[in-house]
Amino acid sequence: MGKVIVVTSGKGGVGKTTTSANIGMGLALRGKNVLLIDADIGLRNLDVIIGMEDRIVYDLIDVIDGGCRPSEAIIKDKRYENLSLLPAAQTKDKTAVTPEQMEKLCEQLKESYDYVIIDCPAGIEQGFKNAVAGADMALVVTVPEVSAVRDADRIIGLLQQNGIKEPKLILNRVRPDMTKNGDMLDIEDVKEILGIGAIGIIPDENSVIISSNRGVPVILNDEAMAGTAYKNIIRRIEGEEVPFEDLNKKQKVGIIARLKRIFA
Amino acid sequence: MLDRFFSDRRSDSKDIAKERLSKVLLKDRTSYSPEIIESLGADILNVLSNYMEFDKDETDIHISQEDGEDTPVLHMNVPIITMFNR
């Protein structure tokens, strides 16, 4: 029996989809059987972020409506065969599903996977309720800005109402130069404000956007600090004690990587 | 020169952010919709009715936070007509 993890935030544009893609990919790299579900119905995005947009035939709504079997809608990644995606419908809206239907689907799917990762839409309306209905665990993504932290607090309250008592925090787009200067909330500040434990800190790096452009999650980039940060999140999800990385330290680049860069 | 002077100085904008957030979250976390307050009031009065007869028209239940108080307070004003002593 697998575990259903919802990636949520309240506020849009803080990196939920990128985080879902990286966590899904990272767990798959560890040999876990992973299913990513894009629950952002009407605004399908996870497929392009992870580079699986080409082969979509059916979607989440088709499965829920009984228009096809889950196995017909779920597409397998070509690079890592234990990573799969159940895409969102692009032509329907969030009211096309109910929380009860999602819960039932999650129950069914977690029989076949080690992890089911749900990419939650922004907001606190039906889309959110659908995405969290079947979740065993929640990751709350936020960025160190007052608006995003406030929305995260609201989401944490709603998650707790939905029976998810200990959501874990991912602080995204951290700029070490600014935190050092006292111009950006750091992980300790945000933990203190929100009153939840952290599971990851992701630096604000160009590599994340470059990876999205290519449809290759940054976790596959061994040179990126953001990639390392996501790898550490994976280890923490898997129960390992991993100290939080010091973002002020320059990443050591091995000689092979240096040569690769030169000859790339 | 001036640039350097400013860049060396530790800024405190995150402290301002923290303080503002703490304040607004305290408010957010303790604000309830009127429906919730109404439902809470009905539940409380229901329990009270096991112990006393009170003036329904004059009862008042609300949550408020005074300036300078750390937490909001639930206020109840229930005029008792008779206590059921048994």
Coordinates of C-alpha atoms in Angstrom, one line a residue, chain A residues 44 56-70 73 86-89 91-92:
Chain A
R44 CA -2.8 21.3 -17.2
I56 CA -1.6 12.2 -23.5
V57 CA -4.7 10.6 -24.8
Y58 CA -7.0 10.3 -21.8
D59 CA -7.0 12.3 -18.6
L60 CA -8.1 12.3 -14.9
I61 CA -11.7 13.2 -15.7
D62 CA -12.0 10.4 -18.2
V63 CA -10.9 8.0 -15.5
I64 CA -13.3 9.5 -13.0
D65 CA -16.2 9.4 -15.4
G66 CA -15.5 5.8 -16.3
G67 CA -14.7 6.8 -19.9
C68 CA -11.5 4.8 -19.7
R69 CA -9.5 2.6 -17.3
P70 CA -6.8 4.2 -15.2
A73 CA -5.0 7.3 -19.1
L86 CA -2.1 10.9 -14.8
P87 CA -2.7 14.2 -16.6
A88 CA -5.4 16.8 -15.8
A89 CA -8.2 17.4 -18.2
T91 CA -11.2 21.3 -21.3
K92 CA -13.2 20.7 -18.1

